[in-house]
């Protein structure tokens, strides 16, 4: 049987967070970030044990945290180095002899899901692998505050952790990379050997907590989980229904985006994100069905993290969280209310984009468009509104 261990580098000081203490010790919803992350890994059935790499001198303190929060499992706490690469190397040297596969996971990524860990652990038996998430935003190369190139994002992925490796491969990579340029992750060291690194799907919420905005996101996410029903309660209550409504003002010099599709029109919708009113209504309907409040609670319009954000990206985050709680989309029916432009020819693309973000077949997403017959602010073409109804099913009904 393959024995898989985790190395968790947590020896950094998190200067970008602006806090006095290292960010991994900041307490969120009753626990330090580090404890949330350790729990996610050590509780997974594929993980036989862990080497936790902390700042030199903090070993006893971290052991006391593990005891205080009743963390059980085979965990060895060791001192790290001055760099992430040195800390992972210290973790490698502390692994037991029977370890076959190694997962390296950042101590500041507490929202890693069981599904992501499993995907990486299974793939790592056959070679180097990393969790990653496709980039959906437009990417530009900038020099001296001037755009010099719009980058083709179709092949760009944002790399996450865990990253997994056969033990001997990771040891060879670190041995060869010890005298070279500092690597930003362990896959980079493996790439230098000429070895293939494969990618498995991560999750949009699996962010590294680096800035105060990330910390705010983590607080909202964990607070929502505390009020989430248990899996058995969910299955007993399914199907669950929710409704969503949103409206945005039309304004010049903004793109008009509906259901993730940019519509040619002289006016666009005003908003903090991309103002995709159709996708916002769908998000609200899904959140309502789950009993998780509304879109403003999860993605506040005064949070700079979401300035210009892709609404489809926000939708993907909600769907990922639904799946973690064993909730699956049974169907969505939505309607856009707009005098202009005519939307009929764009509806198939809207359905396809929404279905992809919701991880369901297009047949489960219906989109309609109508006018307001010239009445009210919608009739005067001052804005566009959307409504949606969504229903969720428990895991036993997913298929």
mmCIF file of C-alpha atoms in Angstrom:
data_model
loop_
_atom_site.group_PDB
_atom_site.id
_atom_site.type_symbol
_atom_site.label_atom_id
_atom_site.label_comp_id
_atom_site.label_asym_id
_atom_site.label_seq_id
_atom_site.Cartn_x
_atom_site.Cartn_y
_atom_site.Cartn_z
ATOM 1 C CA UNK A 1 0.000 0.000 0.000
ATOM 2 C CA UNK A 2 1.301 3.468 -0.918
ATOM 3 C CA UNK A 3 2.158 5.623 2.095
ATOM 4 C CA UNK A 4 1.506 9.343 1.556
ATOM 5 C CA UNK A 5 2.818 12.075 3.845
ATOM 6 C CA UNK A 6 2.370 15.841 3.726
ATOM 7 C CA UNK A 7 4.993 18.529 4.185
ATOM 8 C CA UNK A 8 3.518 21.856 5.255
ATOM 9 C CA UNK A 9 5.913 24.802 4.947
ATOM 10 C CA UNK A 10 4.733 27.442 7.422
ATOM 11 C CA UNK A 11 7.992 29.148 8.332
ATOM 12 C CA UNK A 12 7.350 32.482 6.631
ATOM 13 C CA UNK A 13 6.616 35.775 8.357
ATOM 14 C CA UNK A 14 3.821 37.059 6.086
ATOM 15 C CA UNK A 15 5.085 40.644 5.802
ATOM 16 C CA UNK A 16 2.534 41.512 3.096
ATOM 17 C CA UNK A 17 -0.226 40.918 5.642
ATOM 18 C CA UNK A 18 1.021 43.877 7.687
ATOM 19 C CA UNK A 19 0.432 42.053 10.981
ATOM 20 C CA UNK A 20 2.807 41.952 13.948
ATOM 21 C CA UNK A 21 2.735 38.157 14.237
ATOM 22 C CA UNK A 22 3.267 35.692 11.369
ATOM 23 C CA UNK A 23 0.064 35.346 9.352
ATOM 24 C CA UNK A 24 -0.223 31.598 9.980
ATOM 25 C CA UNK A 25 -0.882 32.330 13.670
ATOM 26 C CA UNK A 26 -3.653 34.879 13.063
ATOM 27 C CA UNK A 27 -6.871 33.613 14.635
ATOM 28 C CA UNK A 28 -9.944 33.311 12.420
ATOM 29 C CA UNK A 29 -13.276 31.993 13.713
ATOM 30 C CA UNK A 30 -11.654 30.657 16.876
ATOM 31 C CA UNK A 31 -8.571 28.992 15.378
ATOM 32 C CA UNK A 32 -5.224 30.096 13.918
ATOM 33 C CA UNK A 33 -4.990 29.864 10.131
ATOM 34 C CA UNK A 34 -2.309 27.200 10.534
ATOM 35 C CA UNK A 35 -4.632 24.977 12.566
ATOM 36 C CA UNK A 36 -7.383 25.225 9.941
ATOM 37 C CA UNK A 37 -4.856 24.157 7.307
ATOM 38 C CA UNK A 38 -3.404 21.307 9.349
ATOM 39 C CA UNK A 39 -6.894 19.964 10.050
ATOM 40 C CA UNK A 40 -7.747 19.911 6.351
ATOM 41 C CA UNK A 41 -4.703 17.762 5.536
ATOM 42 C CA UNK A 42 -4.261 15.491 8.545
ATOM 43 C CA UNK A 43 -7.938 14.478 8.605
ATOM 44 C CA UNK A 44 -7.824 13.224 5.013
ATOM 45 C CA UNK A 45 -7.806 9.419 4.681
ATOM 46 C CA UNK A 46 -4.998 9.510 2.083
ATOM 47 C CA UNK A 47 -2.601 11.323 4.453
ATOM 48 C CA UNK A 48 -0.693 8.996 6.793
ATOM 49 C CA UNK A 49 1.182 11.780 8.553
ATOM 50 C CA UNK A 50 2.690 15.234 8.258
ATOM 51 C CA UNK A 51 5.874 17.199 8.763
ATOM 52 C CA UNK A 52 4.979 20.722 9.853
ATOM 53 C CA UNK A 53 7.794 23.194 9.145
ATOM 54 C CA UNK A 54 7.662 26.339 11.300
ATOM 55 C CA UNK A 55 9.925 29.310 12.075
ATOM 56 C CA UNK A 56 12.993 28.318 14.071
ATOM 57 C CA UNK A 57 12.219 28.724 17.764
ATOM 58 C CA UNK A 58 8.449 28.247 17.321
ATOM 59 C CA UNK A 59 8.449 24.445 17.552
ATOM 60 C CA UNK A 60 7.219 24.238 21.158
ATOM 61 C CA UNK A 61 4.630 26.970 20.593
ATOM 62 C CA UNK A 62 3.176 25.187 17.550
ATOM 63 C CA UNK A 63 3.096 21.876 19.404
ATOM 64 C CA UNK A 64 1.078 23.611 22.122
ATOM 65 C CA UNK A 65 -1.348 24.914 19.476
ATOM 66 C CA UNK A 66 -1.842 21.395 18.122
ATOM 67 C CA UNK A 67 -2.546 20.134 21.632
ATOM 68 C CA UNK A 68 -4.862 23.041 22.481
ATOM 69 C CA UNK A 69 -6.991 22.415 19.395
ATOM 70 C CA UNK A 70 -6.906 18.633 19.839
ATOM 71 C CA UNK A 71 -5.251 17.907 16.501
ATOM 72 C CA UNK A 72 -4.638 14.190 16.284
ATOM 73 C CA UNK A 73 -2.433 12.324 13.861
ATOM 74 C CA UNK A 74 1.213 11.650 13.136
ATOM 75 C CA UNK A 75 2.612 15.197 13.032
ATOM 76 C CA UNK A 76 6.265 16.084 13.429
ATOM 77 C CA UNK A 77 7.127 19.753 13.975
ATOM 78 C CA UNK A 78 10.533 20.907 12.708
ATOM 79 C CA UNK A 79 12.318 24.216 12.189
ATOM 80 C CA UNK A 80 12.370 25.695 8.701
ATOM 81 C CA UNK A 81 14.966 27.666 6.799
ATOM 82 C CA UNK A 82 15.263 31.196 5.499
ATOM 83 C CA UNK A 83 13.402 30.370 2.267
ATOM 84 C CA UNK A 84 10.449 28.228 1.304
ATOM 85 C CA UNK A 85 12.747 25.917 -0.641
ATOM 86 C CA UNK A 86 14.961 25.422 2.413
ATOM 87 C CA UNK A 87 11.913 24.750 4.583
ATOM 88 C CA UNK A 88 10.581 22.054 2.252
ATOM 89 C CA UNK A 89 14.051 20.495 2.202
ATOM 90 C CA UNK A 90 13.980 20.418 6.009
ATOM 91 C CA UNK A 91 10.614 18.699 5.844
ATOM 92 C CA UNK A 92 11.941 16.136 3.379
ATOM 93 C CA UNK A 93 14.776 15.186 5.715
ATOM 94 C CA UNK A 94 12.267 14.600 8.527
ATOM 95 C CA UNK A 95 10.003 12.180 6.631
ATOM 96 C CA UNK A 96 9.803 8.582 7.883
ATOM 97 C CA UNK A 97 11.455 5.827 5.881
ATOM 98 C CA UNK A 98 8.139 4.273 4.834
ATOM 99 C CA UNK A 99 6.932 7.411 2.996
ATOM 100 C CA UNK A 100 6.392 6.771 -0.730
ATOM 101 C CA UNK A 101 4.512 9.882 -1.891
ATOM 102 C CA UNK A 102 4.856 13.474 -0.673
ATOM 103 C CA UNK A 103 2.262 16.237 -0.835
ATOM 104 C CA UNK A 104 3.585 19.761 -0.238
ATOM 105 C CA UNK A 105 0.917 22.218 0.892
ATOM 106 C CA UNK A 106 1.229 25.849 1.970
ATOM 107 C CA UNK A 107 0.386 26.481 5.607
ATOM 108 C CA UNK A 108 -1.589 29.563 4.535
ATOM 109 C CA UNK A 109 -4.054 27.700 2.269
ATOM 110 C CA UNK A 110 -6.696 26.622 4.801
ATOM 111 C CA UNK A 111 -9.584 26.267 2.330
ATOM 112 C CA UNK A 112 -8.205 23.275 0.446
ATOM 113 C CA UNK A 113 -10.990 20.737 -0.028
ATOM 114 C CA UNK A 114 -10.959 17.000 0.488
ATOM 115 C CA UNK A 115 -11.643 16.536 -3.227
ATOM 116 C CA UNK A 116 -8.578 18.532 -4.271
ATOM 117 C CA UNK A 117 -6.355 16.646 -1.820
ATOM 118 C CA UNK A 118 -7.635 13.350 -3.181
ATOM 119 C CA UNK A 119 -7.044 14.329 -6.805
ATOM 120 C CA UNK A 120 -3.456 15.319 -6.086
ATOM 121 C CA UNK A 121 -2.713 12.322 -3.863
ATOM 122 C CA UNK A 122 -3.932 9.834 -6.460
ATOM 123 C CA UNK A 123 -2.085 11.450 -9.359
ATOM 124 C CA UNK A 124 1.166 11.865 -7.394
ATOM 125 C CA UNK A 125 1.713 8.116 -7.345
ATOM 126 C CA UNK A 126 2.631 8.324 -11.027
ATOM 127 C CA UNK A 127 4.678 11.532 -11.150
ATOM 128 C CA UNK A 128 4.765 15.219 -10.295
ATOM 129 C CA UNK A 129 1.392 16.964 -10.134
ATOM 130 C CA UNK A 130 -0.017 20.249 -8.925
ATOM 131 C CA UNK A 131 -3.472 21.563 -8.179
ATOM 132 C CA UNK A 132 -4.277 24.577 -10.347
ATOM 133 C CA UNK A 133 -7.184 26.711 -11.512
ATOM 134 C CA UNK A 134 -7.666 28.102 -15.036
ATOM 135 C CA UNK A 135 -7.326 31.868 -15.350
ATOM 136 C CA UNK A 136 -10.583 33.413 -16.554
ATOM 137 C CA UNK A 137 -9.655 37.088 -16.272
ATOM 138 C CA UNK A 138 -7.992 39.034 -19.078
ATOM 139 C CA UNK A 139 -4.226 39.083 -18.493
ATOM 140 C CA UNK A 140 -1.961 41.908 -19.653
ATOM 141 C CA UNK A 141 1.794 42.377 -19.490
ATOM 142 C CA UNK A 142 2.601 45.809 -18.070
ATOM 143 C CA UNK A 143 5.881 47.731 -18.069
ATOM 144 C CA UNK A 144 6.155 51.052 -16.205
ATOM 145 C CA UNK A 145 2.366 51.216 -15.785
ATOM 146 C CA UNK A 146 1.818 50.812 -19.540
ATOM 147 C CA UNK A 147 0.165 47.801 -21.171
ATOM 148 C CA UNK A 148 2.576 46.258 -23.667
ATOM 149 C CA UNK A 149 0.755 43.022 -24.450
ATOM 150 C CA UNK A 150 -2.546 41.237 -23.932
ATOM 151 C CA UNK A 151 -1.620 37.658 -23.071
ATOM 152 C CA UNK A 152 -3.478 34.654 -24.462
ATOM 153 C CA UNK A 153 -5.049 33.206 -21.313
ATOM 154 C CA UNK A 154 -6.347 30.000 -22.913
ATOM 155 C CA UNK A 155 -3.307 28.071 -21.677
ATOM 156 C CA UNK A 156 -2.739 29.961 -18.413
ATOM 157 C CA UNK A 157 -3.457 28.368 -15.034
ATOM 158 C CA UNK A 158 -2.990 29.753 -11.540
ATOM 159 C CA UNK A 159 -0.912 27.192 -9.651
ATOM 160 C CA UNK A 160 -2.005 26.178 -6.155
ATOM 161 C CA UNK A 161 -1.015 23.567 -3.592
ATOM 162 C CA UNK A 162 -1.004 20.742 -2.705
ATOM 163 C CA UNK A 163 1.669 19.642 -5.114
ATOM 164 C CA UNK A 164 2.417 15.929 -5.121
ATOM 165 C CA UNK A 165 5.455 13.840 -5.981
ATOM 166 C CA UNK A 166 6.931 10.377 -5.629
ATOM 167 C CA UNK A 167 9.365 10.860 -2.760
ATOM 168 C CA UNK A 168 12.483 9.979 -4.719
ATOM 169 C CA UNK A 169 11.607 12.497 -7.452
ATOM 170 C CA UNK A 170 11.162 15.354 -4.983
ATOM 171 C CA UNK A 171 14.402 14.455 -3.210
ATOM 172 C CA UNK A 172 16.303 14.443 -6.516
ATOM 173 C CA UNK A 173 14.766 17.787 -7.473
ATOM 174 C CA UNK A 174 15.817 19.430 -4.204
ATOM 175 C CA UNK A 175 19.290 17.925 -4.359
ATOM 176 C CA UNK A 176 19.787 19.293 -7.877
ATOM 177 C CA UNK A 177 18.230 22.674 -7.108
ATOM 178 C CA UNK A 178 20.135 23.459 -3.954
ATOM 179 C CA UNK A 179 22.788 25.566 -5.688
ATOM 180 C CA UNK A 180 20.595 27.164 -8.346
ATOM 181 C CA UNK A 181 18.140 30.038 -8.509
ATOM 182 C CA UNK A 182 15.524 29.973 -5.765
ATOM 183 C CA UNK A 183 12.348 28.227 -6.950
ATOM 184 C CA UNK A 184 8.929 29.645 -6.104
ATOM 185 C CA UNK A 185 7.406 26.175 -5.843
ATOM 186 C CA UNK A 186 8.511 22.552 -5.835
ATOM 187 C CA UNK A 187 7.193 21.823 -9.313
ATOM 188 C CA UNK A 188 9.696 24.348 -10.678
ATOM 189 C CA UNK A 189 12.527 22.239 -9.256
ATOM 190 C CA UNK A 190 11.107 19.138 -10.910
ATOM 191 C CA UNK A 191 10.764 21.009 -14.213
ATOM 192 C CA UNK A 192 14.491 21.805 -14.084
ATOM 193 C CA UNK A 193 15.170 18.054 -14.115
ATOM 194 C CA UNK A 194 13.276 17.822 -17.401
ATOM 195 C CA UNK A 195 10.472 15.836 -15.775
ATOM 196 C CA UNK A 196 6.799 16.254 -16.676
ATOM 197 C CA UNK A 197 4.526 18.078 -14.233
ATOM 198 C CA UNK A 198 0.835 17.364 -14.629
ATOM 199 C CA UNK A 199 -2.112 19.458 -13.487
ATOM 200 C CA UNK A 200 -5.308 18.467 -11.706
ATOM 201 C CA UNK A 201 -8.206 20.802 -11.034
ATOM 202 C CA UNK A 202 -7.924 22.819 -7.848
ATOM 203 C CA UNK A 203 -10.638 25.158 -6.581
ATOM 204 C CA UNK A 204 -11.190 28.928 -6.812
ATOM 205 C CA UNK A 205 -11.422 29.324 -3.037
ATOM 206 C CA UNK A 206 -8.097 27.522 -2.466
ATOM 207 C CA UNK A 207 -6.213 30.803 -2.209
ATOM 208 C CA UNK A 208 -3.038 31.522 -0.297
ATOM 209 C CA UNK A 209 -3.831 33.971 2.495
ATOM 210 C CA UNK A 210 -1.417 36.794 1.716
ATOM 211 C CA UNK A 211 -3.157 40.166 2.087
ATOM 212 C CA UNK A 212 -5.808 41.686 4.390
ATOM 213 C CA UNK A 213 -8.346 41.239 1.561
ATOM 214 C CA UNK A 214 -7.601 37.501 1.537
ATOM 215 C CA UNK A 215 -8.145 37.462 5.283
ATOM 216 C CA UNK A 216 -11.571 39.066 4.864
ATOM 217 C CA UNK A 217 -12.488 36.429 2.274
ATOM 218 C CA UNK A 218 -11.404 33.652 4.654
ATOM 219 C CA UNK A 219 -13.506 35.078 7.495
ATOM 220 C CA UNK A 220 -16.617 35.208 5.327
ATOM 221 C CA UNK A 221 -16.048 31.700 4.001
ATOM 222 C CA UNK A 222 -15.514 30.092 7.409
ATOM 223 C CA UNK A 223 -18.386 32.051 8.966
ATOM 224 C CA UNK A 224 -20.730 30.764 6.257
ATOM 225 C CA UNK A 225 -19.554 27.185 6.839
ATOM 226 C CA UNK A 226 -20.370 27.446 10.540
ATOM 227 C CA UNK A 227 -24.039 28.019 9.665
ATOM 228 C CA UNK A 228 -24.177 25.341 6.963
ATOM 229 C CA UNK A 229 -26.505 22.365 7.620
ATOM 230 C CA UNK A 230 -25.029 18.889 8.016
ATOM 231 C CA UNK A 231 -24.895 16.524 5.042
ATOM 232 C CA UNK A 232 -27.691 14.363 6.441
ATOM 233 C CA UNK A 233 -29.883 17.421 7.049
ATOM 234 C CA UNK A 234 -29.274 18.575 3.489
ATOM 235 C CA UNK A 235 -30.238 15.254 1.951
ATOM 236 C CA UNK A 236 -33.389 15.066 4.068
ATOM 237 C CA UNK A 237 -34.416 18.568 2.990
ATOM 238 C CA UNK A 238 -33.650 18.301 -0.731
ATOM 239 C CA UNK A 239 -34.710 19.506 -3.181
ATOM 240 C CA UNK A 240 -34.103 23.058 -1.964
ATOM 241 C CA UNK A 241 -35.390 26.081 -3.894
ATOM 242 C CA UNK A 242 -34.084 29.628 -4.145
ATOM 243 C CA UNK A 243 -34.881 32.808 -6.060
ATOM 244 C CA UNK A 244 -32.576 35.597 -7.164
ATOM 245 C CA UNK A 245 -33.059 39.126 -8.454
ATOM 246 C CA UNK A 246 -30.620 41.811 -9.528
ATOM 247 C CA UNK A 247 -30.710 45.099 -11.396
ATOM 248 C CA UNK A 248 -27.953 47.393 -12.663
ATOM 249 C CA UNK A 249 -27.998 50.855 -14.207
ATOM 250 C CA UNK A 250 -27.036 51.293 -17.867
ATOM 251 C CA UNK A 251 -24.189 53.718 -18.481
ATOM 252 C CA UNK A 252 -21.816 54.688 -21.313
ATOM 253 C CA UNK A 253 -18.246 53.401 -21.568
ATOM 254 C CA UNK A 254 -18.935 50.078 -19.857
ATOM 255 C CA UNK A 255 -19.151 46.627 -21.495
ATOM 256 C CA UNK A 256 -22.521 44.900 -21.449
ATOM 257 C CA UNK A 257 -21.950 41.403 -20.077
ATOM 258 C CA UNK A 258 -24.845 38.992 -19.554
ATOM 259 C CA UNK A 259 -24.341 35.368 -18.586
ATOM 260 C CA UNK A 260 -20.630 35.756 -19.235
ATOM 261 C CA UNK A 261 -21.224 36.907 -22.828
ATOM 262 C CA UNK A 262 -20.185 40.388 -23.941
ATOM 263 C CA UNK A 263 -23.046 41.885 -25.980
ATOM 264 C CA UNK A 264 -22.295 44.581 -28.588
ATOM 265 C CA UNK A 265 -24.189 47.681 -27.390
ATOM 266 C CA UNK A 266 -23.515 51.378 -26.862
ATOM 267 C CA UNK A 267 -24.270 51.107 -23.128
ATOM 268 C CA UNK A 268 -23.045 48.782 -20.407
ATOM 269 C CA UNK A 269 -23.988 48.003 -16.831
ATOM 270 C CA UNK A 270 -22.545 49.923 -13.899
ATOM 271 C CA UNK A 271 -21.207 47.898 -10.988
ATOM 272 C CA UNK A 272 -18.262 47.044 -8.736
ATOM 273 C CA UNK A 273 -17.577 43.785 -10.592
ATOM 274 C CA UNK A 274 -18.314 43.257 -14.290
ATOM 275 C CA UNK A 275 -21.993 43.950 -13.376
ATOM 276 C CA UNK A 276 -23.265 40.765 -15.052
ATOM 277 C CA UNK A 277 -26.827 41.086 -13.802
ATOM 278 C CA UNK A 278 -27.915 37.666 -15.120
ATOM 279 C CA UNK A 279 -25.092 35.796 -13.407
ATOM 280 C CA UNK A 280 -25.688 37.768 -10.196
ATOM 281 C CA UNK A 281 -29.331 36.681 -10.162
ATOM 282 C CA UNK A 282 -28.259 33.052 -10.635
ATOM 283 C CA UNK A 283 -25.733 33.340 -7.793
ATOM 284 C CA UNK A 284 -28.392 34.807 -5.499
ATOM 285 C CA UNK A 285 -30.802 31.998 -6.382
ATOM 286 C CA UNK A 286 -28.195 29.334 -5.579
ATOM 287 C CA UNK A 287 -27.213 31.016 -2.314
ATOM 288 C CA UNK A 288 -30.876 31.275 -1.388
ATOM 289 C CA UNK A 289 -31.474 27.602 -2.088
ATOM 290 C CA UNK A 290 -28.513 26.700 0.130
ATOM 291 C CA UNK A 291 -29.660 29.047 2.889
ATOM 292 C CA UNK A 292 -26.447 31.079 2.656
ATOM 293 C CA UNK A 293 -27.766 34.626 2.490
ATOM 294 C CA UNK A 294 -27.166 36.747 -0.601
ATOM 295 C CA UNK A 295 -24.393 37.746 -2.974
ATOM 296 C CA UNK A 296 -23.568 40.919 -1.042
ATOM 297 C CA UNK A 297 -22.630 38.924 2.050
ATOM 298 C CA UNK A 298 -20.156 36.770 0.136
ATOM 299 C CA UNK A 299 -18.805 39.290 -2.384
ATOM 300 C CA UNK A 300 -19.281 42.804 -0.925
ATOM 301 C CA UNK A 301 -19.354 45.656 -3.421
ATOM 302 C CA UNK A 302 -16.981 47.680 -1.231
ATOM 303 C CA UNK A 303 -14.268 45.016 -1.177
ATOM 304 C CA UNK A 304 -11.390 45.871 -3.560
ATOM 305 C CA UNK A 305 -10.814 42.137 -4.043
ATOM 306 C CA UNK A 306 -13.883 42.052 -6.313
ATOM 307 C CA UNK A 307 -13.294 45.266 -8.256
ATOM 308 C CA UNK A 308 -13.806 44.345 -11.906
ATOM 309 C CA UNK A 309 -14.210 40.674 -10.998
ATOM 310 C CA UNK A 310 -15.661 38.194 -13.465
ATOM 311 C CA UNK A 311 -19.129 37.245 -12.243
ATOM 312 C CA UNK A 312 -18.700 33.807 -13.784
ATOM 313 C CA UNK A 313 -15.636 33.429 -11.559
ATOM 314 C CA UNK A 314 -17.772 34.303 -8.523
ATOM 315 C CA UNK A 315 -20.364 31.777 -9.680
ATOM 316 C CA UNK A 316 -17.676 29.088 -9.890
ATOM 317 C CA UNK A 317 -16.677 29.826 -6.302
ATOM 318 C CA UNK A 318 -20.262 29.373 -5.117
ATOM 319 C CA UNK A 319 -20.674 26.117 -7.057
ATOM 320 C CA UNK A 320 -17.415 24.752 -5.646
ATOM 321 C CA UNK A 321 -18.636 25.498 -2.143
ATOM 322 C CA UNK A 322 -22.000 23.855 -2.863
ATOM 323 C CA UNK A 323 -20.225 20.679 -3.967
ATOM 324 C CA UNK A 324 -18.139 20.669 -0.791
ATOM 325 C CA UNK A 325 -21.398 20.629 1.186
ATOM 326 C CA UNK A 326 -22.897 17.878 -0.990
ATOM 327 C CA UNK A 327 -25.318 20.179 -2.769
ATOM 328 C CA UNK A 328 -25.700 19.881 -6.540
ATOM 329 C CA UNK A 329 -27.593 22.010 -9.042
ATOM 330 C CA UNK A 330 -30.788 20.383 -10.239
ATOM 331 C CA UNK A 331 -31.664 23.245 -12.559
ATOM 332 C CA UNK A 332 -31.768 27.003 -13.042
ATOM 333 C CA UNK A 333 -34.401 29.061 -14.870
ATOM 334 C CA UNK A 334 -33.554 32.719 -15.474
ATOM 335 C CA UNK A 335 -35.021 35.698 -17.291
ATOM 336 C CA UNK A 336 -33.401 38.961 -18.411
ATOM 337 C CA UNK A 337 -35.627 42.045 -18.598
ATOM 338 C CA UNK A 338 -34.287 44.603 -21.087
ATOM 339 C CA UNK A 339 -35.818 46.871 -23.719
ATOM 340 C CA UNK A 340 -32.612 46.816 -25.743
ATOM 341 C CA UNK A 341 -30.548 45.217 -27.136
ATOM 342 C CA UNK A 342 -32.317 42.188 -28.548
ATOM 343 C CA UNK A 343 -30.812 39.169 -26.850
ATOM 344 C CA UNK A 344 -32.325 36.114 -28.560
ATOM 345 C CA UNK A 345 -29.272 35.217 -30.646
ATOM 346 C CA UNK A 346 -26.965 35.403 -27.602
ATOM 347 C CA UNK A 347 -29.033 33.143 -25.348
ATOM 348 C CA UNK A 348 -27.461 29.813 -26.454
ATOM 349 C CA UNK A 349 -24.004 31.162 -25.587
ATOM 350 C CA UNK A 350 -25.275 32.484 -22.234
ATOM 351 C CA UNK A 351 -26.681 29.059 -21.402
ATOM 352 C CA UNK A 352 -23.418 27.378 -22.341
ATOM 353 C CA UNK A 353 -21.277 29.791 -20.295
ATOM 354 C CA UNK A 354 -23.514 29.552 -17.238
ATOM 355 C CA UNK A 355 -23.726 25.759 -17.476
ATOM 356 C CA UNK A 356 -19.931 25.479 -17.672
ATOM 357 C CA UNK A 357 -19.544 27.648 -14.573
ATOM 358 C CA UNK A 358 -22.226 25.649 -12.748
ATOM 359 C CA UNK A 359 -20.666 22.308 -13.770
ATOM 360 C CA UNK A 360 -23.946 21.037 -15.239
ATOM 361 C CA UNK A 361 -25.194 20.169 -18.737
ATOM 362 C CA UNK A 362 -26.692 23.072 -20.695
ATOM 363 C CA UNK A 363 -30.048 21.306 -20.518
ATOM 364 C CA UNK A 364 -30.191 22.186 -16.804
ATOM 365 C CA UNK A 365 -29.905 25.926 -17.468
ATOM 366 C CA UNK A 366 -32.722 27.877 -19.111
ATOM 367 C CA UNK A 367 -32.397 31.547 -20.061
ATOM 368 C CA UNK A 368 -35.180 33.768 -21.419
ATOM 369 C CA UNK A 369 -35.359 37.433 -22.349
ATOM 370 C CA UNK A 370 -38.270 39.850 -22.349
ATOM 371 C CA UNK A 371 -38.974 43.575 -22.349
ATOM 372 C CA UNK A 372 -40.823 45.628 -19.754
ATOM 373 C CA UNK A 373 -43.255 46.886 -22.422
ATOM 374 C CA UNK A 374 -41.841 50.403 -22.119
ATOM 375 C CA UNK A 375 -42.927 50.719 -18.494
ATOM 376 C CA UNK A 376 -40.896 52.077 -15.580
ATOM 377 C CA UNK A 377 -37.134 52.568 -15.396
ATOM 378 C CA UNK A 378 -36.546 49.355 -17.327
ATOM 379 C CA UNK A 379 -38.866 50.553 -20.057
ATOM 380 C CA UNK A 380 -37.009 53.858 -20.196
ATOM 381 C CA UNK A 381 -33.778 51.885 -20.783
ATOM 382 C CA UNK A 382 -32.219 53.141 -17.567
ATOM 383 C CA UNK A 383 -31.184 49.661 -16.497
ATOM 384 C CA UNK A 384 -31.420 45.906 -17.008
ATOM 385 C CA UNK A 385 -32.811 43.418 -14.493
ATOM 386 C CA UNK A 386 -32.708 39.652 -14.145
ATOM 387 C CA UNK A 387 -34.537 37.055 -12.095
ATOM 388 C CA UNK A 388 -33.627 33.421 -11.496
ATOM 389 C CA UNK A 389 -34.998 30.345 -9.791
ATOM 390 C CA UNK A 390 -32.644 27.524 -8.788
ATOM 391 C CA UNK A 391 -33.110 24.181 -7.160
ATOM 392 C CA UNK A 392 -30.505 22.043 -5.449
ATOM 393 C CA UNK A 393 -30.331 18.315 -4.879
ATOM 394 C CA UNK A 394 -28.491 16.248 -2.273
ATOM 395 C CA UNK A 395 -25.590 13.994 -3.232
ATOM 396 C CA UNK A 396 -27.815 10.893 -3.429
ATOM 397 C CA UNK A 397 -29.860 12.561 -6.175
ATOM 398 C CA UNK A 398 -26.993 14.031 -8.164
ATOM 399 C CA UNK A 399 -27.280 11.533 -10.985
#
